[in-house]
Structure formats: structure tokens, C-alpha cells
Short mmCIF file of C-alpha atoms and ligand atoms in Angstrom, two decimals:
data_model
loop_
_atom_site.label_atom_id
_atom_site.label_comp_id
_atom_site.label_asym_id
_atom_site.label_seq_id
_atom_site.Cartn_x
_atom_site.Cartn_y
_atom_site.Cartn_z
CA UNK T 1 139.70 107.02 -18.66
CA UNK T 2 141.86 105.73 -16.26
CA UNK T 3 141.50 104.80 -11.86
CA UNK T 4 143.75 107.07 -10.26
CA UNK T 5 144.75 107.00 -6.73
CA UNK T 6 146.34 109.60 -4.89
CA UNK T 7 147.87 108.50 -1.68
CA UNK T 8 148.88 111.70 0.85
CA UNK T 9 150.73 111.63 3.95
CA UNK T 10 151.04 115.15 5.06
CA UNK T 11 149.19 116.23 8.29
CA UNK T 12 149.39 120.02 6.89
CA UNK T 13 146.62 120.45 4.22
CA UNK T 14 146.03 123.12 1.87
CA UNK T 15 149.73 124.01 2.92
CA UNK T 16 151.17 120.84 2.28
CA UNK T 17 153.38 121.10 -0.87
CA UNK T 18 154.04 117.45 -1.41
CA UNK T 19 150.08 117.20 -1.27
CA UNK T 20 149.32 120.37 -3.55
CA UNK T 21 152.06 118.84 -5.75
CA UNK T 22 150.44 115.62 -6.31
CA UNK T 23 147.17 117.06 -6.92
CA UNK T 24 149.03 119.37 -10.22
CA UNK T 25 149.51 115.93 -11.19
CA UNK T 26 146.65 114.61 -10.44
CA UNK T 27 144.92 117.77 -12.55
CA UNK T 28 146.96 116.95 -15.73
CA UNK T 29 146.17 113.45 -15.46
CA UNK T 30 142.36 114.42 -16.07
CA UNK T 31 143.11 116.88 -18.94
CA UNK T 32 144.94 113.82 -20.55
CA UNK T 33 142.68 110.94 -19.65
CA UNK T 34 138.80 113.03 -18.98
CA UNK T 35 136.59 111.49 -17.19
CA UNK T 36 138.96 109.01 -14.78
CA UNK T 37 138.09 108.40 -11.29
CA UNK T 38 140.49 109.72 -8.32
CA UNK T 39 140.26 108.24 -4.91
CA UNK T 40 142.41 109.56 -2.52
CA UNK T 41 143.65 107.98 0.87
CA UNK T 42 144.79 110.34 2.99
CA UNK T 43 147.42 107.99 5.30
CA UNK T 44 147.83 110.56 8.25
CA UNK T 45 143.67 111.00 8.78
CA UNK T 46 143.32 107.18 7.54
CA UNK T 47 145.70 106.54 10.51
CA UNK T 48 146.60 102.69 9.99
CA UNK T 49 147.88 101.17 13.23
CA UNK T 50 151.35 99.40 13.55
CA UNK T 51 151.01 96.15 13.00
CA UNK T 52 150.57 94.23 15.99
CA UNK T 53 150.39 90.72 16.95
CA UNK T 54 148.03 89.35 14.82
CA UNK T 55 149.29 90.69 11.74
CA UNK T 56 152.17 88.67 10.74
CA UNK T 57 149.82 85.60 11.59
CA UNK T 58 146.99 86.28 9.67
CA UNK T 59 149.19 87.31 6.86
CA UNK T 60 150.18 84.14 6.39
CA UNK T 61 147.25 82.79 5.65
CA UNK T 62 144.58 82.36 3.05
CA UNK T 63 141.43 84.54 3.45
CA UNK T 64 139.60 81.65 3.98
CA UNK T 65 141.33 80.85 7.12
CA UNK T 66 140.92 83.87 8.71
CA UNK T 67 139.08 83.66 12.69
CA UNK T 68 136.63 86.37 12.77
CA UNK T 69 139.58 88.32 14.74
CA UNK T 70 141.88 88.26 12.09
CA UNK T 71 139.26 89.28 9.74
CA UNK T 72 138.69 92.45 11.17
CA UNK T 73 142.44 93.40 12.56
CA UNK T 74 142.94 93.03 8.42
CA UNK T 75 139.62 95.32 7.59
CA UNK T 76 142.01 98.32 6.50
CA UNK T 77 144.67 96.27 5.13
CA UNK T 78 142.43 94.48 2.89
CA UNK T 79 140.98 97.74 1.66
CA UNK T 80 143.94 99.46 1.39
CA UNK T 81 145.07 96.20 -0.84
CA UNK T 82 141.68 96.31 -2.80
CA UNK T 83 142.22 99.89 -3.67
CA UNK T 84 145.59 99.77 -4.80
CA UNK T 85 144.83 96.73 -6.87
CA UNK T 86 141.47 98.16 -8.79
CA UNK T 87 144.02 101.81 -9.27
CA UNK T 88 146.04 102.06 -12.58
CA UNK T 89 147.74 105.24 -12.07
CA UNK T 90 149.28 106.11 -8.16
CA UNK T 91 149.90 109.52 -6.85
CA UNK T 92 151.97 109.37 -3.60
CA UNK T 93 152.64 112.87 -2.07
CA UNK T 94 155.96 112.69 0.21
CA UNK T 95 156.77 114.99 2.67
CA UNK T 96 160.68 114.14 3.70
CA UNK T 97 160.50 113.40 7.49
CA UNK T 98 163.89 113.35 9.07
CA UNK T 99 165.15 112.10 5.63
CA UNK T 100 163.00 109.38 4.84
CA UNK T 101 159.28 109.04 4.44
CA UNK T 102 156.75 110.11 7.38
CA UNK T 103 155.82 107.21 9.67
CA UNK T 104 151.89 107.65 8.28
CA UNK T 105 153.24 106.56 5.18
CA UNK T 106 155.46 103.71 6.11
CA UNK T 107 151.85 102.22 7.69
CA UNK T 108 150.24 102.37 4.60
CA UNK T 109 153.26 100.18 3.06
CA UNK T 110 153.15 98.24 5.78
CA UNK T 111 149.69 97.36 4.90
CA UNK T 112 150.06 96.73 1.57
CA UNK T 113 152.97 94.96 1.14
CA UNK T 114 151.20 91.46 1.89
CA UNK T 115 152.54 88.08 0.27
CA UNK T 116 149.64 86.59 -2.17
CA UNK T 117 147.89 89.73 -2.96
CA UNK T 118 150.97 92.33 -3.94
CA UNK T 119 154.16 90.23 -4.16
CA UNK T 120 154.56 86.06 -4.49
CA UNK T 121 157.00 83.52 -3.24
CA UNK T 122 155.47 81.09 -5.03
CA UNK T 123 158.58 80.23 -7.27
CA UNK T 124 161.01 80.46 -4.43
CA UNK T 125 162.14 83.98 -5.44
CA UNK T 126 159.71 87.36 -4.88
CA UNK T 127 157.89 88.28 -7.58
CA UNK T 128 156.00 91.67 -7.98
CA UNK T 129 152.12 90.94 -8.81
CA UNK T 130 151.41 94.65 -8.93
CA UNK T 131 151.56 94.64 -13.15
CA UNK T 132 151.03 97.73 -15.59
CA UNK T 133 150.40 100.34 -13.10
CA UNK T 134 152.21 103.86 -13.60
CA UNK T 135 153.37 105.88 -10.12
CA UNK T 136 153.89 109.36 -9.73
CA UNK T 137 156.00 110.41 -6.35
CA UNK T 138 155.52 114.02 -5.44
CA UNK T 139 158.07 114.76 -2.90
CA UNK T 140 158.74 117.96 -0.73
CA UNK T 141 161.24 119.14 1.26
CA UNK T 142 163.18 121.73 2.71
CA UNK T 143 166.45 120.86 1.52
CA UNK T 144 167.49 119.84 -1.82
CA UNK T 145 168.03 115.97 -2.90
CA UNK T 146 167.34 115.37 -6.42
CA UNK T 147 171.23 116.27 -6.80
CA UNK T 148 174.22 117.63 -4.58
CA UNK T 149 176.03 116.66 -1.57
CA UNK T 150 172.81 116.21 -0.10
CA UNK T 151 171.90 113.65 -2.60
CA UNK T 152 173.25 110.47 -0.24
CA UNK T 153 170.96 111.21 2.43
CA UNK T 154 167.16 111.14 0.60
CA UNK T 155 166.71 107.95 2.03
CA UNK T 156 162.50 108.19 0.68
CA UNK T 157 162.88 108.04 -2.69
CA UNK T 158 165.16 105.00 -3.22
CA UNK T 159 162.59 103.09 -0.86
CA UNK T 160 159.82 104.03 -2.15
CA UNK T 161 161.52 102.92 -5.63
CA UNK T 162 162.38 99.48 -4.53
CA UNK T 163 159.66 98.39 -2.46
CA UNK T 164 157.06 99.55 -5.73
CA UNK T 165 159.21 97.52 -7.51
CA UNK T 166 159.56 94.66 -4.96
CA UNK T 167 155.54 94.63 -6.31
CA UNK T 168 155.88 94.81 -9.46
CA UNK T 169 155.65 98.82 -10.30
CA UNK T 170 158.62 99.65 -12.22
CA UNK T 171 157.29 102.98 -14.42
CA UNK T 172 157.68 105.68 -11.73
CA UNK T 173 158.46 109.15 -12.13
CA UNK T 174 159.77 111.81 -9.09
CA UNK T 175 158.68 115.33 -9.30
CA UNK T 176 159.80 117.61 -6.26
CA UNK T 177 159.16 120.83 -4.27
CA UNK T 178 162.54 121.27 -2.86
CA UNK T 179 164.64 123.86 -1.49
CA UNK T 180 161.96 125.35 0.34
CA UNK T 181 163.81 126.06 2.99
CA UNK T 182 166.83 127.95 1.53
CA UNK T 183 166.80 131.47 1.22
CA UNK T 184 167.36 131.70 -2.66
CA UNK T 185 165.43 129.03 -3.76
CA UNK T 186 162.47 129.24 -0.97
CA UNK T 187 160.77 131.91 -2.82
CA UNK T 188 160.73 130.11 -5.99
CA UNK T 189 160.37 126.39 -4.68
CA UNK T 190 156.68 125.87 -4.91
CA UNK T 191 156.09 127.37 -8.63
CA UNK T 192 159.10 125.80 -9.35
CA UNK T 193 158.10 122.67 -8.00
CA UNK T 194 154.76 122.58 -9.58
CA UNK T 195 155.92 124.03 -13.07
CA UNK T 196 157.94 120.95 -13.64
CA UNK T 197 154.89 118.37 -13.79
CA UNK T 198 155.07 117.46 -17.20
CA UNK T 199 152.60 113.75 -17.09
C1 LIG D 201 159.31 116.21 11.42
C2 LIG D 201 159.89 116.88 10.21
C3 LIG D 201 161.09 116.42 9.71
C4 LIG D 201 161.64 117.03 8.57
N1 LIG D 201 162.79 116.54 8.05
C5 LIG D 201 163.31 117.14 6.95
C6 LIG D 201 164.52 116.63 6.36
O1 LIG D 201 165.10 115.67 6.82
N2 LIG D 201 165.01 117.26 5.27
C7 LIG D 201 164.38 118.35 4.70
O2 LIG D 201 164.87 118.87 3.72
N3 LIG D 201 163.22 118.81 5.20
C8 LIG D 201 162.68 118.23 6.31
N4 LIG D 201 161.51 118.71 6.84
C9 LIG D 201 160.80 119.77 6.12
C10 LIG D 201 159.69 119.17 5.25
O3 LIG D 201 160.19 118.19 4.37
C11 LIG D 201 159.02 120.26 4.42
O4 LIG D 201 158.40 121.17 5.32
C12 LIG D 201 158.00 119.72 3.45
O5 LIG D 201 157.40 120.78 2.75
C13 LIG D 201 156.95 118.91 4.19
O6 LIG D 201 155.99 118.42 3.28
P1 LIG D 201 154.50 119.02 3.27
O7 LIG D 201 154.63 120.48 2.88
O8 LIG D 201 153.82 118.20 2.24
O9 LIG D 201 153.93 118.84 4.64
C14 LIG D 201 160.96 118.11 7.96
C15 LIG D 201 159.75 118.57 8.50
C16 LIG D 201 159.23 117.96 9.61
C17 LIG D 201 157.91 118.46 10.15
#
């Protein structure tokens, strides 16, 4: 039985491929591990705000010195934080936005990433306090990037890789729905796509 979080960031729905992706993962994670929990944060309805002002402030600083301002500008940060600590496995469905990730999902990083709860600099050099936790990335796109000349411009999936590992995630596996946009491999993409989940 494992916690298993499934993080989305496409505005599209039931036609979202990166999203219908991550849930075939998310459905052979329960055949292999009955009974776990799935939460899912869906970034674009979740909507987390740029960080403003107060945020690089109040980051800084212990909970316990938080004003009652800071406290509540960090309300979703903090819970986005608490549910990515309590989740052992992490789904994160990718749409590719202008070859990188969507801006929805960039907030949600930009909400987690937080010095004393995800990473340390506590010895002088960054260390990753995100330990033992397994992420899938389910990414979708029109074009193809997993290999070819397109392969330099997938800008998503190397950043996704390092900042996970910047916290301490280093077992992460890619599965895509790509092509879906090229007459050829569009009518095959999605089965293709979701055919390949092997968890
Ligand atoms: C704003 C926007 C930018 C996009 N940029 C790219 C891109 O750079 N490369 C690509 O192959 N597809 C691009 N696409 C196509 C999407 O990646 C594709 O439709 C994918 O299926 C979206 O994920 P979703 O189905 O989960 O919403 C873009 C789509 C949108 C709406």
C-alpha cells in the first residue's frame, strides 16, 4: 500500500493525454500495490499565484517566525509541501508548452522548492531532503522528443529531472504520448503512448 500523488497541469480534461497518461499509471500502480491512497493536485484549477513579495521573505524563515501575513501568503505552499512530503510515489502529467513545462506547473515547483523543508544548505552545499520517493513523468506532446533532431529542444524533461533531483528524487521514469501531431504517428500516439506504461 503505498501514498500516491498525481500532480496534473493540463487545463484540457478528459482530453488531456499527458493527464489520461498519468492516470494508466496511476491504474497499474493500484493493481501492484491494492489498496494505496491517490491524491491528486490538479496545478491549473489549484492555480498557485507567482510568488510575490512576501515569498522570498518568509521563505527564509523558520515557521515559527512567521507574522500572521506570511502565514497565510504560505497557506498553499505549505500544503503543497505537506503533500508532497507524506506522498511516496509522484505522478506528474506534462503537457509540453512552447517546449518546456506549462507555467501552472512551474508554480507548483515554485512552491515546493523551499530551503528547510525539500532541499538544505545546511552543510554549505544543497542537499536533496526529498529521500526514497519514486516519480513517474507522463509527458505529451505534439512533436516527438524522446529521440531525433528534435531531441535538443525538450527543455521539460531535463528540468523536471534536475530540480527532483536538486530534492533528493533520483528514481524517475518518462513515459510519453508523442507525435500526436504528425500525420503517421497521430493516429497511433495515444494507444501507443499508453501501451508503453510498464510500472
Ligand atoms: C500553448 C501550447 C504550446 C505548445 N507547445 C508545443 C511544443 O512546443 N511542442 C509540441 O510538440 N507540442 C506543443 N503543444 C502541443 C501539446 O504539447 C499537445 O497538445 C499535448 O497533448 C498537450 O498536453 P495535454 O493533451 O495533456 O493537454 C503545445 C500546445 C499548446 C496549447
Amino acid at each position: 500500500m503505498k501514498q500516491i500523488l498525481h500532480v496534473t497541469s493540463s487545463p484540457r480534461g478528459d482530453q488531456s493525454n499527458s493527464t489520461r497518461l498519468g492516470s494508466r499509471i496511476v491504474e497499474l500502480l493500484l493493481t501492484q500495490f491494492p489498496g494505496s491512497e491517490v491524491s491528486i493536485n490538479d496545478t491549473v484549477k489549484k492555480n498557485y499565484i507567482h510568488l510575490n513579495e512576501i515569498h522570498p521573505v518568509a521563505y527564509r524563515l523558520a515557521d515559527t517566525e512567521h507574522t500572521p501575513e506570511q502565514k497565510d501568503t504560505l497557506y498553499s505552499s505549505d500544503q503543497a509541501v505537506k503533500e508532497l512530503l507524506a506522498a511516496e510515489i509522484i505522478v506528474i502529467s506534462v503537457p509540453m508548452y512552447n517546449f518546456n513545462i506549462p507555467s501552472a506547473l512551474k508554480a507548483w515547483i515554485d512552491h515546493i522548492v523551499r530551503a528547510g523543508k525539500t532541499f538544505s544548505y545546511q552543510t554549505g552545499r544543497p542537499e536533496g531532503l526529498l529521500k526514497g520517493k519514486k516519480v513517474y513523468l507522463a509527458i505529451a506532446s505534439n512533436g516527438v522528443y524522446s529521440d531525433g533532431p528534435m531531441k535538443p529542444f525538450d527543455f521539460g524533461e531535463p528540468y523536471l529531472r534536475f530540480i527532483l533531483e536538486f530534492m533528493g528524487i533520483t528514481d524517475i521514469t518518462t513515459y510519453r504520448i508523442e507525435g500526436a501531431g504528425i500525420p503517421g504517428l497521430m493516429e497511433s500516439a495515444l494507444a501507443a503512448g499508453l501501451e508503453s506504461v510498464a510500472v
